[in-house]
Every structure is written in structure tokens, then in C-alpha cells.
mmCIF file of C-alpha atoms in Angstrom:
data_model
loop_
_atom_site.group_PDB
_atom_site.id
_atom_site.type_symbol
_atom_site.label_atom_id
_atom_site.label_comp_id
_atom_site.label_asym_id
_atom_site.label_seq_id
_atom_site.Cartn_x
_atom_site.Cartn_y
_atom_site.Cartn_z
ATOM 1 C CA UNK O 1 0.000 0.000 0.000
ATOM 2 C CA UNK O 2 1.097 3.053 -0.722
ATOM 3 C CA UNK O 3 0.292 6.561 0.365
ATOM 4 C CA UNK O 4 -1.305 9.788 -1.630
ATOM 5 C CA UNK O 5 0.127 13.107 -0.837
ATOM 6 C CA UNK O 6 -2.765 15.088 -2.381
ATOM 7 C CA UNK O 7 -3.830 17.337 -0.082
ATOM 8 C CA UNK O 8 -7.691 18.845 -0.913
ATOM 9 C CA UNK O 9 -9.126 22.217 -0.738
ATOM 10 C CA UNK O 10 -10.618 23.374 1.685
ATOM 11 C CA UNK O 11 -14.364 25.903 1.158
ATOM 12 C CA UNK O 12 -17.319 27.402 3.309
ATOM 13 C CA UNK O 13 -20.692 25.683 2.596
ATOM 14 C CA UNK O 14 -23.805 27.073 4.042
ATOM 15 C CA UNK O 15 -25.792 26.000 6.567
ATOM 16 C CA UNK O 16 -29.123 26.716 8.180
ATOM 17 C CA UNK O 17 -30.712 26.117 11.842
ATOM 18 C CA UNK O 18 -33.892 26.082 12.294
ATOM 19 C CA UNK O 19 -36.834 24.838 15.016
ATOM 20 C CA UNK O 20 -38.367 21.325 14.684
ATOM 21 C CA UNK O 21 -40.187 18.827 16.341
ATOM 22 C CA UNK O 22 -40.058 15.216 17.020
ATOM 23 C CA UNK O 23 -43.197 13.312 15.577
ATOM 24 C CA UNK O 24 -43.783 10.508 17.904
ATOM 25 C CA UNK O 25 -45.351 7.479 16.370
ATOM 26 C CA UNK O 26 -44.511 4.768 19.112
ATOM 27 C CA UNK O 27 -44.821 1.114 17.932
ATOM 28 C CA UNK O 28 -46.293 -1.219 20.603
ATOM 29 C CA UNK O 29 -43.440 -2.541 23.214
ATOM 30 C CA UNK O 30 -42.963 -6.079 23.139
ATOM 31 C CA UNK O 31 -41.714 -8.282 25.739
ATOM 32 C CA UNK O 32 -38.242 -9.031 25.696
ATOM 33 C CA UNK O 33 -36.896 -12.596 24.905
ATOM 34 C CA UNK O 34 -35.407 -14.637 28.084
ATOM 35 C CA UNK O 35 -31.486 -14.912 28.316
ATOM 36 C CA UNK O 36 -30.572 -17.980 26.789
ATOM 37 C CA UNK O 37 -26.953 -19.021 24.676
ATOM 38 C CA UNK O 38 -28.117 -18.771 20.628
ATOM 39 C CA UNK O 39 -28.027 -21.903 18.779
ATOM 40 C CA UNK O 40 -25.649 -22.525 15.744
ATOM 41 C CA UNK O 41 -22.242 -21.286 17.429
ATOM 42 C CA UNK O 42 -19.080 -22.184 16.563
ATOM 43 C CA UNK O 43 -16.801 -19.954 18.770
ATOM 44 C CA UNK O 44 -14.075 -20.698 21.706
ATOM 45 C CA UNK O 45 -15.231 -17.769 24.621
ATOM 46 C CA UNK O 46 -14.860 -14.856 21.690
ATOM 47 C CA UNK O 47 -13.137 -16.388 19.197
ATOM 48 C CA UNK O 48 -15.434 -17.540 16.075
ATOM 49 C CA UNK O 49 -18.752 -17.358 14.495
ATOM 50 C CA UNK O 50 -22.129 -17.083 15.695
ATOM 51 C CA UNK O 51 -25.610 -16.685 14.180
ATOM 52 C CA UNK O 52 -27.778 -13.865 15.880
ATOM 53 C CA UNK O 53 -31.080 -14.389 13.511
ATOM 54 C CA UNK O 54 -32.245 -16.870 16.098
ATOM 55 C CA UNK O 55 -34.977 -16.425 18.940
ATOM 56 C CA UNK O 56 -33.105 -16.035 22.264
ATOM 57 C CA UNK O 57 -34.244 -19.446 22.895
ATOM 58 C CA UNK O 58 -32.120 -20.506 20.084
ATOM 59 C CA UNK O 59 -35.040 -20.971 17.658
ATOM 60 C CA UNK O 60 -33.796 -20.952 13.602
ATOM 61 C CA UNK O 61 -35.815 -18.066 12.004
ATOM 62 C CA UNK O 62 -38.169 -18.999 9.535
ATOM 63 C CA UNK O 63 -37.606 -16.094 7.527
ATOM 64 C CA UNK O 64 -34.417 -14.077 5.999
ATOM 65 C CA UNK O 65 -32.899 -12.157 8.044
ATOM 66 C CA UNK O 66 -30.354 -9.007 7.167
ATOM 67 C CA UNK O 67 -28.653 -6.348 7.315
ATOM 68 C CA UNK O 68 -27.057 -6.486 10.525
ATOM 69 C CA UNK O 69 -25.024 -3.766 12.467
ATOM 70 C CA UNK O 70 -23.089 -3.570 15.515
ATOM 71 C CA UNK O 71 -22.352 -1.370 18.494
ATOM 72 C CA UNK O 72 -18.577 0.316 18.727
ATOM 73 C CA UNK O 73 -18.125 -2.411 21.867
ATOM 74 C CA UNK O 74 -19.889 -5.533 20.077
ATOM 75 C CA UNK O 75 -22.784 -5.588 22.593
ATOM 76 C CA UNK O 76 -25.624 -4.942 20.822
ATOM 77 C CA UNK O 77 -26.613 -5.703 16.765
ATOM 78 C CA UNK O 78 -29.623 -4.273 14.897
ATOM 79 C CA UNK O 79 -30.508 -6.093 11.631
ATOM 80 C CA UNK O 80 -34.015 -6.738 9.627
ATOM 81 C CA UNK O 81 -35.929 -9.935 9.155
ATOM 82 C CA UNK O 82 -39.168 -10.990 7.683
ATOM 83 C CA UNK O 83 -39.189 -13.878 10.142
ATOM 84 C CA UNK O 84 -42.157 -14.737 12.281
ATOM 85 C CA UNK O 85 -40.931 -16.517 15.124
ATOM 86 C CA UNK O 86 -37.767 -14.485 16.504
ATOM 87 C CA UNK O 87 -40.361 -12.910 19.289
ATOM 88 C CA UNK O 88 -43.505 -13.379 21.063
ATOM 89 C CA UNK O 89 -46.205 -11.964 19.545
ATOM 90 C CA UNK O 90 -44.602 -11.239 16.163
ATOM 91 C CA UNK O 91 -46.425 -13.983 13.759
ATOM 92 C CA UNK O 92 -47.188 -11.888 10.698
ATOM 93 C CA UNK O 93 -43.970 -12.609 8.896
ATOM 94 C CA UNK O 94 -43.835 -8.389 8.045
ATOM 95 C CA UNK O 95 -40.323 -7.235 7.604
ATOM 96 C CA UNK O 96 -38.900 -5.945 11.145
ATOM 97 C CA UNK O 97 -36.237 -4.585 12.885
ATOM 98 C CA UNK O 98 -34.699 -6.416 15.962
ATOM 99 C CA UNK O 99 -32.335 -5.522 18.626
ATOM 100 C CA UNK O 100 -30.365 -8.360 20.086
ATOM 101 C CA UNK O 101 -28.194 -7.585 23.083
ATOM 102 C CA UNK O 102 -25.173 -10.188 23.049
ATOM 103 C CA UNK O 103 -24.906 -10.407 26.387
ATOM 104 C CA UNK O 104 -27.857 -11.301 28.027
ATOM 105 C CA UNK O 105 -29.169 -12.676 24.602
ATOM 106 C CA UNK O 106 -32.347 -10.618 24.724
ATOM 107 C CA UNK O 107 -33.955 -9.818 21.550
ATOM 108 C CA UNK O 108 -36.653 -7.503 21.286
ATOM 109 C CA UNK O 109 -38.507 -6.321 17.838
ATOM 110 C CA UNK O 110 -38.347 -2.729 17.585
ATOM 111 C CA UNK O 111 -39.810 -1.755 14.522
ATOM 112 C CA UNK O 112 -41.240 -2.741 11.188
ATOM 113 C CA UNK O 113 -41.164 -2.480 7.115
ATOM 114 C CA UNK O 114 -37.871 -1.250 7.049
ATOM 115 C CA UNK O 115 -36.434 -0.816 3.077
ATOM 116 C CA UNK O 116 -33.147 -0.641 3.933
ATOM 117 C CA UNK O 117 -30.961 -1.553 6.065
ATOM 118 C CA UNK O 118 -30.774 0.078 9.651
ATOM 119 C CA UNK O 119 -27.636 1.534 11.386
ATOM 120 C CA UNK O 120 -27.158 1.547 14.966
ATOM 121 C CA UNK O 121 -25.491 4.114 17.449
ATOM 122 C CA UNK O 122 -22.147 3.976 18.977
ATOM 123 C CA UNK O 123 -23.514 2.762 22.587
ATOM 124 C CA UNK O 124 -25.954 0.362 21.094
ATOM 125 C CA UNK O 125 -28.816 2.189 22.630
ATOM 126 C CA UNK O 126 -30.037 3.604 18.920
ATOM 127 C CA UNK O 127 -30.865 1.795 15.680
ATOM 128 C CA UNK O 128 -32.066 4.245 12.651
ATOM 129 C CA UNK O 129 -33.959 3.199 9.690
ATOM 130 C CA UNK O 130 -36.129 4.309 7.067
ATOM 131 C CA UNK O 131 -39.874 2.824 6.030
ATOM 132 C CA UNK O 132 -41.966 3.888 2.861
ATOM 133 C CA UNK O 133 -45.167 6.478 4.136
ATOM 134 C CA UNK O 134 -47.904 6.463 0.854
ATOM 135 C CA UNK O 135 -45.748 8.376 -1.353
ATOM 136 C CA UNK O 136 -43.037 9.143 0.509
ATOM 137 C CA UNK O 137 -40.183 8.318 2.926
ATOM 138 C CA UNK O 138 -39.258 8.951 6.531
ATOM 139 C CA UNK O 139 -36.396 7.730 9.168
ATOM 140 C CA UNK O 140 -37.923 5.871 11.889
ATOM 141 C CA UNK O 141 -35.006 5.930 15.224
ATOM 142 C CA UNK O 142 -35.650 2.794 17.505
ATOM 143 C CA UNK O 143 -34.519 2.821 21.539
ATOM 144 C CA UNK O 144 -33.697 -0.752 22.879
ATOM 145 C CA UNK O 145 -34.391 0.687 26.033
ATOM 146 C CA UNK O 146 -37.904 1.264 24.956
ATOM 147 C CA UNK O 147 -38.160 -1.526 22.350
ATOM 148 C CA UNK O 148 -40.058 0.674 20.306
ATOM 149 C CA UNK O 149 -39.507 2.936 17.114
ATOM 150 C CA UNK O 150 -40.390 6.921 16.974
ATOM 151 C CA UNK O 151 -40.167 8.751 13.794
ATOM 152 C CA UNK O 152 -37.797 11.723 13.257
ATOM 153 C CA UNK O 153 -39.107 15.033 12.127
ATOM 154 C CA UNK O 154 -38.840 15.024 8.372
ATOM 155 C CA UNK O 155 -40.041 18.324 6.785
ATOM 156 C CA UNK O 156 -39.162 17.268 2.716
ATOM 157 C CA UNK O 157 -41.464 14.963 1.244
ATOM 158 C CA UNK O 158 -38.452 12.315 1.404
ATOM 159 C CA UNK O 159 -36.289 11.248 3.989
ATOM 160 C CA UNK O 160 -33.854 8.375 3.977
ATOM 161 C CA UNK O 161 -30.516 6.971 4.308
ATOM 162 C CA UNK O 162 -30.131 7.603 7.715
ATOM 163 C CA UNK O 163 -26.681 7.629 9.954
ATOM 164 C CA UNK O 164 -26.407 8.157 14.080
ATOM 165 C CA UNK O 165 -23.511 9.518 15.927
ATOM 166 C CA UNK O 166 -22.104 7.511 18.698
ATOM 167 C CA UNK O 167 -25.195 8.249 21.150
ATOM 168 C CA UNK O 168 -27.694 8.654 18.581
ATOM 169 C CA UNK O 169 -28.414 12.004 19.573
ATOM 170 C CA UNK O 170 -27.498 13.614 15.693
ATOM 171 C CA UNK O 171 -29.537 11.951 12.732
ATOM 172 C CA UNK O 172 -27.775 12.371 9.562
ATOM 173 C CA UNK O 173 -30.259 11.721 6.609
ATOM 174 C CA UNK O 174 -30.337 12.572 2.617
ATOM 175 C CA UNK O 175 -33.648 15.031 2.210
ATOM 176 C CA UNK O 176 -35.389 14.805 -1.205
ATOM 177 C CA UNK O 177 -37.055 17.868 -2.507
ATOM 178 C CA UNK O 178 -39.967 17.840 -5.026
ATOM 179 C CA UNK O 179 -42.395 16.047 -6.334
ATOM 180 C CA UNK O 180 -41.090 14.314 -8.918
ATOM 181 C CA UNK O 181 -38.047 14.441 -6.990
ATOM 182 C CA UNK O 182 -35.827 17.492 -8.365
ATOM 183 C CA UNK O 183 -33.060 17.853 -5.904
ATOM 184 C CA UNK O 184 -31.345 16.747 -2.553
ATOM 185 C CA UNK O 185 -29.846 18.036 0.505
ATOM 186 C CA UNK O 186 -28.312 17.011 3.616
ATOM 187 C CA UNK O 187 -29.271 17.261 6.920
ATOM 188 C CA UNK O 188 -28.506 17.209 10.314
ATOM 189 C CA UNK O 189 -31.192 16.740 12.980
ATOM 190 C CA UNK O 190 -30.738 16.961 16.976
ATOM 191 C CA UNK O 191 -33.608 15.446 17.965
ATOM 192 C CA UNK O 192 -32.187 16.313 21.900
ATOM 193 C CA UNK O 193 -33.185 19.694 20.855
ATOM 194 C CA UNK O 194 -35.513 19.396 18.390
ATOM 195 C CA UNK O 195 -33.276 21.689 15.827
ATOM 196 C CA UNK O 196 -31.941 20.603 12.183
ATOM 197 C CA UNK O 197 -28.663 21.881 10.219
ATOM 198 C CA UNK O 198 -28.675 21.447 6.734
ATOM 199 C CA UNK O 199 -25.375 20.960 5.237
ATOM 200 C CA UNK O 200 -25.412 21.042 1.682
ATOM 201 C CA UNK O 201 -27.962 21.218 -1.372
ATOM 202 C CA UNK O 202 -27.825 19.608 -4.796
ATOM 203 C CA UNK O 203 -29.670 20.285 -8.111
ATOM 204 C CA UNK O 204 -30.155 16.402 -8.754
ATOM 205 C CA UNK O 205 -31.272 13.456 -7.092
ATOM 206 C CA UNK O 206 -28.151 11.516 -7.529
ATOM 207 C CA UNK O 207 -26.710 9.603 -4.661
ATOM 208 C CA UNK O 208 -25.660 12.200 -2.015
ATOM 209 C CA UNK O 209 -25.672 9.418 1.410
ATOM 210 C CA UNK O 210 -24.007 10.686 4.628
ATOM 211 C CA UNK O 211 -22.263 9.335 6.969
ATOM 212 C CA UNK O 212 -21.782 11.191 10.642
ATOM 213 C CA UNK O 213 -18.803 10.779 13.118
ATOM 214 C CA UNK O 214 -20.072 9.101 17.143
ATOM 215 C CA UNK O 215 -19.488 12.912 18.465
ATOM 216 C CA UNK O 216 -21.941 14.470 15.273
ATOM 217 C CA UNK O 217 -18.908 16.744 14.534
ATOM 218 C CA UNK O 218 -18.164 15.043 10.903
ATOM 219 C CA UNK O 219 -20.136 14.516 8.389
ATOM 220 C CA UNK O 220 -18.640 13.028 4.992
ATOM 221 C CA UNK O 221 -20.861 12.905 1.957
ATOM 222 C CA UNK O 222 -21.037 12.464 -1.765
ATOM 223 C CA UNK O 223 -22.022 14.518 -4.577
ATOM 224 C CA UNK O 224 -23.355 11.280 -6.732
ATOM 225 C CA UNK O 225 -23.837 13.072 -10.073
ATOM 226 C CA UNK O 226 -20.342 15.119 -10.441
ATOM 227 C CA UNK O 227 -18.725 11.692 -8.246
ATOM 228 C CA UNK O 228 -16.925 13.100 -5.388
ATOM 229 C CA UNK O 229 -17.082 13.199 -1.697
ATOM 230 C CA UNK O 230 -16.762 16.205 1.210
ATOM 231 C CA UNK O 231 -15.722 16.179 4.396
ATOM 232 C CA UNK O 232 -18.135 18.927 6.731
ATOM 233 C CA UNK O 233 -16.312 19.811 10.077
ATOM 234 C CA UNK O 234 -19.676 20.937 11.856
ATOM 235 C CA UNK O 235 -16.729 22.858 14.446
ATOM 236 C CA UNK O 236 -16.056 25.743 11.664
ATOM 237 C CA UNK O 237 -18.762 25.449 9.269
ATOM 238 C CA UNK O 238 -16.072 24.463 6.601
ATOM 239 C CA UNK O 239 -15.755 21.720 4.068
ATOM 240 C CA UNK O 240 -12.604 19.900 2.456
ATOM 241 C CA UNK O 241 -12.571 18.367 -0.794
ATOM 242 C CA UNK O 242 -13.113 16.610 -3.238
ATOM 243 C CA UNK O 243 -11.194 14.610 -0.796
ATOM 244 C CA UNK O 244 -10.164 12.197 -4.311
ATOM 245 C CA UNK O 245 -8.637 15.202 -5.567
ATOM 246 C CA UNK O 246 -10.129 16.499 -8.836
ATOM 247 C CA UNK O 247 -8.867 14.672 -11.778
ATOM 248 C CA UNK O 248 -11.208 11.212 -10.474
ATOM 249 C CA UNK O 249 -14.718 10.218 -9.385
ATOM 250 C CA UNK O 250 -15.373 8.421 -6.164
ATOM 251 C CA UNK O 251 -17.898 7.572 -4.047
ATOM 252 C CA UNK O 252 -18.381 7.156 -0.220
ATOM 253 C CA UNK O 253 -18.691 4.184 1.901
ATOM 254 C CA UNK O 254 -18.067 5.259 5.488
ATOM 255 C CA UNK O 255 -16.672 7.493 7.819
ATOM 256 C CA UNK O 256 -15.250 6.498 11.083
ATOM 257 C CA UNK O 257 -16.853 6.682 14.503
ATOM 258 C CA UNK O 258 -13.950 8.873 15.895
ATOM 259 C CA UNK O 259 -13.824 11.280 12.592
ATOM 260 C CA UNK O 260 -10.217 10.500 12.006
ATOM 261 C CA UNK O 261 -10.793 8.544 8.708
ATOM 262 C CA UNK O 262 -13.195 8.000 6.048
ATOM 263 C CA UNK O 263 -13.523 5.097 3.397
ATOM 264 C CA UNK O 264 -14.312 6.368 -0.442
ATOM 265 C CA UNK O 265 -14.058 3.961 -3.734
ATOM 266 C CA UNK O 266 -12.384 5.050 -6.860
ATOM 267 C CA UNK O 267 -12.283 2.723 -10.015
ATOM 268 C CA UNK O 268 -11.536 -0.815 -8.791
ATOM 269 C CA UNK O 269 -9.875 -0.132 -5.784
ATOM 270 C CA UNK O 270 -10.492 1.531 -2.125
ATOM 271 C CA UNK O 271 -8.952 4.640 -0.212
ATOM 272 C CA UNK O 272 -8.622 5.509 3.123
ATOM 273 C CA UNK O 273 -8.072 8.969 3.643
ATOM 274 C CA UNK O 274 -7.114 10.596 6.596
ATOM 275 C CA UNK O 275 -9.045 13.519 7.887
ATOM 276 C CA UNK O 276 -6.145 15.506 9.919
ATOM 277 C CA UNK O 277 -3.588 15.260 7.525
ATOM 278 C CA UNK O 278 -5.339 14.942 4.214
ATOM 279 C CA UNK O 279 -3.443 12.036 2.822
ATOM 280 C CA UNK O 280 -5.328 8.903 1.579
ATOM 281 C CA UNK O 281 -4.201 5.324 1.556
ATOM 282 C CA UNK O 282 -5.025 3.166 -1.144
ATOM 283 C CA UNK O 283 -6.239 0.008 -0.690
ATOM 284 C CA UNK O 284 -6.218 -2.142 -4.389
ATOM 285 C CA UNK O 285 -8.340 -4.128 -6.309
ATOM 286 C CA UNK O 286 -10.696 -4.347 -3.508
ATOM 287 C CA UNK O 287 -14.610 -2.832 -2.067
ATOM 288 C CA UNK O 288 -14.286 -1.195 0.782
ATOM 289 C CA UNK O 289 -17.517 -1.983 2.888
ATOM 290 C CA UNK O 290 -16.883 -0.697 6.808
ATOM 291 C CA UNK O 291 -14.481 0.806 8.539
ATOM 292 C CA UNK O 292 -14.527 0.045 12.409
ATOM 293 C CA UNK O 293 -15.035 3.119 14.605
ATOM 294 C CA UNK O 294 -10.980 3.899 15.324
ATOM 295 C CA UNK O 295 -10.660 3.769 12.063
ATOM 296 C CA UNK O 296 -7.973 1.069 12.152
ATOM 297 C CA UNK O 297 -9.473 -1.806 10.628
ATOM 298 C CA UNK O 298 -11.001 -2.135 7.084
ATOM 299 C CA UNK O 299 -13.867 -4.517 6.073
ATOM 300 C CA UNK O 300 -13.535 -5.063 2.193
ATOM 301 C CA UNK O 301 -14.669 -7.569 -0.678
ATOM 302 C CA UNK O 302 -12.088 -8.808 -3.125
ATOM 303 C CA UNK O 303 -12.479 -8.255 -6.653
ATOM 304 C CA UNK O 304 -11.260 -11.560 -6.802
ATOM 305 C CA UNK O 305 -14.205 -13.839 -6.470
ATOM 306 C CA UNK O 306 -12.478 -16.688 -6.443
ATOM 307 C CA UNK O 307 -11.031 -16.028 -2.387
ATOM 308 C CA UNK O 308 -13.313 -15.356 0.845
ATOM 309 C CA UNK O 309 -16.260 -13.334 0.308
ATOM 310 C CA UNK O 310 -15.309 -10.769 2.891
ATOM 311 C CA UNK O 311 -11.684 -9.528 4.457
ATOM 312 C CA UNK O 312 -10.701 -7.789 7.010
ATOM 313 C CA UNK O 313 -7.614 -5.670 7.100
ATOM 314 C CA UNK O 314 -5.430 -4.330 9.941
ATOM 315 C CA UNK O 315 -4.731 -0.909 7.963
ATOM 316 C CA UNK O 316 -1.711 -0.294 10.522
ATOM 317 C CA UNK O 317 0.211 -3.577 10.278
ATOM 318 C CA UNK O 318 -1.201 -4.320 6.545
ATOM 319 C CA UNK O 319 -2.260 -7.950 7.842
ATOM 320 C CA UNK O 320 -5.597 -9.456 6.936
ATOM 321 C CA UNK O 321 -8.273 -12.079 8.304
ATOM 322 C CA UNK O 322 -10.868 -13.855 7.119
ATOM 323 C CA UNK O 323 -14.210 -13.088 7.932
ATOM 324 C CA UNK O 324 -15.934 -15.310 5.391
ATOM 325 C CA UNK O 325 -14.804 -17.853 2.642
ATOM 326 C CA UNK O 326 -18.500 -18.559 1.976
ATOM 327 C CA UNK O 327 -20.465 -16.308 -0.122
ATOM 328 C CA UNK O 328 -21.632 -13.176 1.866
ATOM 329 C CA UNK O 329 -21.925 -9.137 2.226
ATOM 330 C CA UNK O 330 -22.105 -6.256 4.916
ATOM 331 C CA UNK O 331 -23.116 -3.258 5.286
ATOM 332 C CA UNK O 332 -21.958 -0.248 6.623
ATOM 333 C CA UNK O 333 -21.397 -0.189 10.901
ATOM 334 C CA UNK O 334 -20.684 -3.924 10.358
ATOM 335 C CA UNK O 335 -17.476 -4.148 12.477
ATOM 336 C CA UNK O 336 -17.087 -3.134 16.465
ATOM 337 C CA UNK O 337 -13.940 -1.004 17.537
ATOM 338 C CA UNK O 338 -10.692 -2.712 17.388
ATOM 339 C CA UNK O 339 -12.173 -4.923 14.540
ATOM 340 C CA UNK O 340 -12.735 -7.029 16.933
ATOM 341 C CA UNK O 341 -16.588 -8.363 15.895
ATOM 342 C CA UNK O 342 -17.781 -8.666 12.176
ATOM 343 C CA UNK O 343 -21.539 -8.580 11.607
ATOM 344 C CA UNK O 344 -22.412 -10.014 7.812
ATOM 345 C CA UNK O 345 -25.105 -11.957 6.202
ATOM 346 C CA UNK O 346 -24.889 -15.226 4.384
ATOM 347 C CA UNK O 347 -27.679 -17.965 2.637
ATOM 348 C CA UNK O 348 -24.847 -20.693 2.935
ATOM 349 C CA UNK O 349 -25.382 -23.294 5.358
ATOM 350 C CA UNK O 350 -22.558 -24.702 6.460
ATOM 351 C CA UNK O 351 -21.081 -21.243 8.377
ATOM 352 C CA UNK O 352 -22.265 -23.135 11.820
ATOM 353 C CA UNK O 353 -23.946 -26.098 13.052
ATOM 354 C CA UNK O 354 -27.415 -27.192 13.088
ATOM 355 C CA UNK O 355 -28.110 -24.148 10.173
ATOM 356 C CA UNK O 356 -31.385 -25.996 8.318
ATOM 357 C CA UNK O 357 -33.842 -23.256 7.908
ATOM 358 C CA UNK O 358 -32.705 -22.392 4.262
ATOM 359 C CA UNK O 359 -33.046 -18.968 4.802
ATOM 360 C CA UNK O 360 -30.528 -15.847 4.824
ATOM 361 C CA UNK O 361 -28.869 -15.363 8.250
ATOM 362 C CA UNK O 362 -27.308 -12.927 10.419
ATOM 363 C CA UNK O 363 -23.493 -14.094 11.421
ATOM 364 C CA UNK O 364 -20.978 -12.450 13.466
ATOM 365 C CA UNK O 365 -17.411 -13.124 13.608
ATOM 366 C CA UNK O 366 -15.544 -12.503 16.252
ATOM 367 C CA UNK O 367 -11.816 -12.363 16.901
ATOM 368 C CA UNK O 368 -9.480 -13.095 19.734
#
């Protein structure tokens, strides 16, 4: 790997802060599931995998389950599952969101027809995702605490792509204006204080997904249509980039919980780049998928399909592990601080013991 010197400009964007309110739609609370060890894991105290799409008796789910995230310390994961048996009470087989907390092994369903997959807070405490409203969209945030889902104040006729800082306090989310759809922006909402910030405006609906550091002082983004990605430091009101510099296209993947780094993909292969300093490090002939929240540790897919699925790489020594030689993907907040836990989904059936259902399941790696 080698390193890019390019250093990228630096400009003032706008930004506007304004009054809003938080439009409670609470979900019914469901019991949560007794403490119980899942089934189908092949782990020695921490070291392994494990399947989390089961009841917390250890039930197999008899539906597909994905999408799963994790908390910066591994405790909790959020993922979707149209699954009718992973709680009590939950028997219509809609598409919901679950919490499972790893370790009591409670698993409680906290919301429902999620079209996306949802993100999860820092502390675990938080998962965001967004659900389709008649025409529109909105970002649903759901409290483990409350095992229930509230939906966040969205004043554009389309809301989605949501991302939480570290106590879910700041909800970044893509705003679409117009219908048809004619433009995007960006904002920021504090739902503590019932305030938004937008950050930035476009004149096209082309991808434009954020991504928001744990302390809500970061915010990277793309501009899909001209193919580069920003860097807001909420501090100063300032923005740096193109952070690719301006002679390619990129497009983002994630930022890091502590702000220091943020994962963008350029052609075939995958840069890190390096918020203080402004240097990037390349990564090649691979997909960046998740960064872990020190940014130190770098999930990726090889462009190679004839290797494991899913990699993960020690960005500091240059050493890599295996997270899965069977087919299987991630998303983004898939990997707890230190890279120490891997969330990813998989249909094969032969990741851990006893896996019959022949449905799409929720793993997690973990590392010693």
C-alpha cells in the first residue's frame, strides 16, 4: 500500500438552523426474549462465528434475516428480518427490525417495514432506519431501552438513508425535494433539541448518502452526479474536498466513529483517507464496505471472487483475516472497535452447526 500526498481544498458551505419537532409514532413494546446461549455457534469464549437471527431461545428463524449492524463495543446488533418466530407476539412474517443484546441474549422487535438496512449508534442504545409512508419516505429511530420505534421530524417529502452519531443524539439523513423528486440536501437533525442543520444542497437526485462521526462533529458525503465526496467539520462550518482530488470520481462508503478517517471507492480499488492530515491510503483491487469506529481496521470484498467473500484488514500492520470464505456481504457499521466483531449476512449453510432453515442469516465473527 502506498500513500497519496494530495492534499484537498478546503471551502465554506452554508448551513441553516432552524426549530423542529419530534413526531412521535410509538410502535407497541414487546416483551423481551429470556437470556438464553443462541443456537448454531461455533466460537471458543470470543473467538469464532455465531448466528444472531435466532430467537433467544435458540429458535432458527423462519424467515431471511439481514442487514445487521453492531455497536462500537460488540454488545448490541440491529438487523431486519421478515421472520415470524424471533419474538412473542410477532407472527405476521412483516419485515422488522430487531435488537439483540449479546450479552444477556435478549432480543426484542423494535420496529417494522424497514427498506433498507438500519444503522445503529455507537452505545448500542439507537438503531435508525427508514420505512416507505404512501408516497413518501421517513427515518424511523428505535430505543432498545424502549423496544419501540419513533419517527424523526422530516419536513421534505423524502427522507432516507439515515446515519447516528455515537449516542444517537445527531440523525444524519439525505432530504429529497420535489415532487417528482428534483433535488437533494443534507441534513442534520438533533432530535435532543428538536433543531436541524442542513449541510449542503444539490440540483439532482443523484446519490448524495451521509455518513456522521459518534461525536456528530463530521459529516462526509457524496455529490453522486459530479462523483466526489466532502468532508463537513460541523466545528467551523467548513468543508474539504473533493477529498479524491479532482482529476477522479469516487464515491463514499463510510466514515469512522472517531472522525479521524473515512472510506471512499475510486475505479476498482479503495482509499482511506485521513481527515487531519489529508493524505489517503489506497487500498487495491478491492470494495471497501466498513471501517470500524478507530478507524484502524477495514472490512472489504475482493475483486477476486475466487477467495473469501469478505476480508478484514489491519490498515496499521497491513495484515488481513478472514471473515468469510463462503459467499456473503455487509453493510456499513458492520465491524465493532478494534475490529474485533464482524456482523455479515450469508444464505450458505454450512457457516455453523445445526443451520437448516434455508433462509438468509445474520453471522458475526468474532476475533481473539
Amino acid at each position: 500500500m502506498r500513500g497519496n500526498t494530495d492534499r484537498s481544498t478546503t471551502r465554506r458551505v452554508w448551513g441553516v438552523l432552524s426549530a423542529a419537532v419530534v413526531v412521535c409514532a410509538v410502535t407497541a413494546v414487546l416483551p423481551g426474549a429470556a437470556s438464553a446461549e443462541p443456537a448454531g455457534v461455533a466460537r471458543d469464549r470470543g473467538a469464532g462465528v455465531e448466528r444472531i437471527s435466532v430467537a433467544a431461545d435458540g429458535t432458527q428463524s423462519d424467515g431471511d434475516s439481514t442487514g445487521g449492524a453492531i455497536s462500537a463495543d460488540g454488545g448490541r446488533i440491529v438487523f431486519s428480518s421478515s421472520a415470524k418466530n424471533l419474538t412473542p407476539g410477532n407472527n405476521a412474517g412483516e419485515q422488522g427490525v430487531y435488537l439483540r443484546d449479546q450479552r444477556s441474549g435478549q432480543l426484542k422487535h423494535v420496529g417494522s417495514h424497514p427498506i433498507a438496512s438500519p444503522v445503529i449508534s455507537g452505545d448500542g442504545e439507537y438503531a435508525a432506519y427508514w420505512v416507505r409512508l404512501f408516497k413518501d419516505t421517513k427515518v424511523k429511530l428505535a430505543q432498545w431501552t424502549a423496544g419501540s420505534s419513533i419517527g424523526v421530524n422530516c419536513d421534505a417529502l423524502n427522507c432516507s438513508q439515515p446515519s447516528l452519531s455515537g449516542d444517537g443524539r445527531y440523525v444524519a439523513n439525505v432530504a429529497t425535494i420535489g415532487r417528482p423528486s428534483s433535488s437533494q440536501r443534507i441534513d442534520v437533525w438533533d432530535w435532543h433539541a428538536n433543531t436541524k442543520q442542513e449541510l449542503a444542497q444539490f440540483d439532482h437526485t443523484a446519490p448524495s448518502r451521509p455518513s456522521i462521526s459518534g461525536d456528530g462533529r463530521f459529516v462526509a458525503y457524496q455529490d453522486g452526479k459530479a462523483g466526489d465526496v466532502f468532508v463537513w467539520d460541523r466545528n467551523d462550518g467548513s468543508t474539504s474536498g473533493p477529498i479524491e482530488g479532482p482529476s477522479k470520481e469516487a464515491a463514499i462508503v463510510q466514515i469512522s466513529k472517531d472522525g479521524s478517517k473515512v472510506v471512499y471507492l475510486s475505479g476498482s480499488d479503495t482509499y482511506v483517507h485521513d481527515v487531519a492530515s489529508g493524505t489517503a491510503q489506497l487500498v487495491p483491487n478491492v470494495k471497501g464496505v466498513a471501517i470500524d469506529p478507530t478507524g484502524g481496521y477495514l472490512l472489504y470484498a475482493s475483486n477476486d471472487t475466487t477467495g473469501p467473500s469478505l476480508m478484514l484488514r489491519d490498515l496499521r500492520a497491513g495484515t488481513d483475516e478472514v471473515v468469510s470464505d463462503q459467499p456473503a456481504s455487509a453493510g456499513v457499521d458492520a465491524v465493532s472497535a478494534g475490529g474485533r466483531d464482524v456482523v455479515f449476512q450469508s444464505t450458505a449453510d454450512d457457516i455453523v452447526p445445526g443451520d437448516t432453515n434455508g433462509k438468509s442469516d445474520v453471522f458475526v465473527r468474532h476475533f481473539s
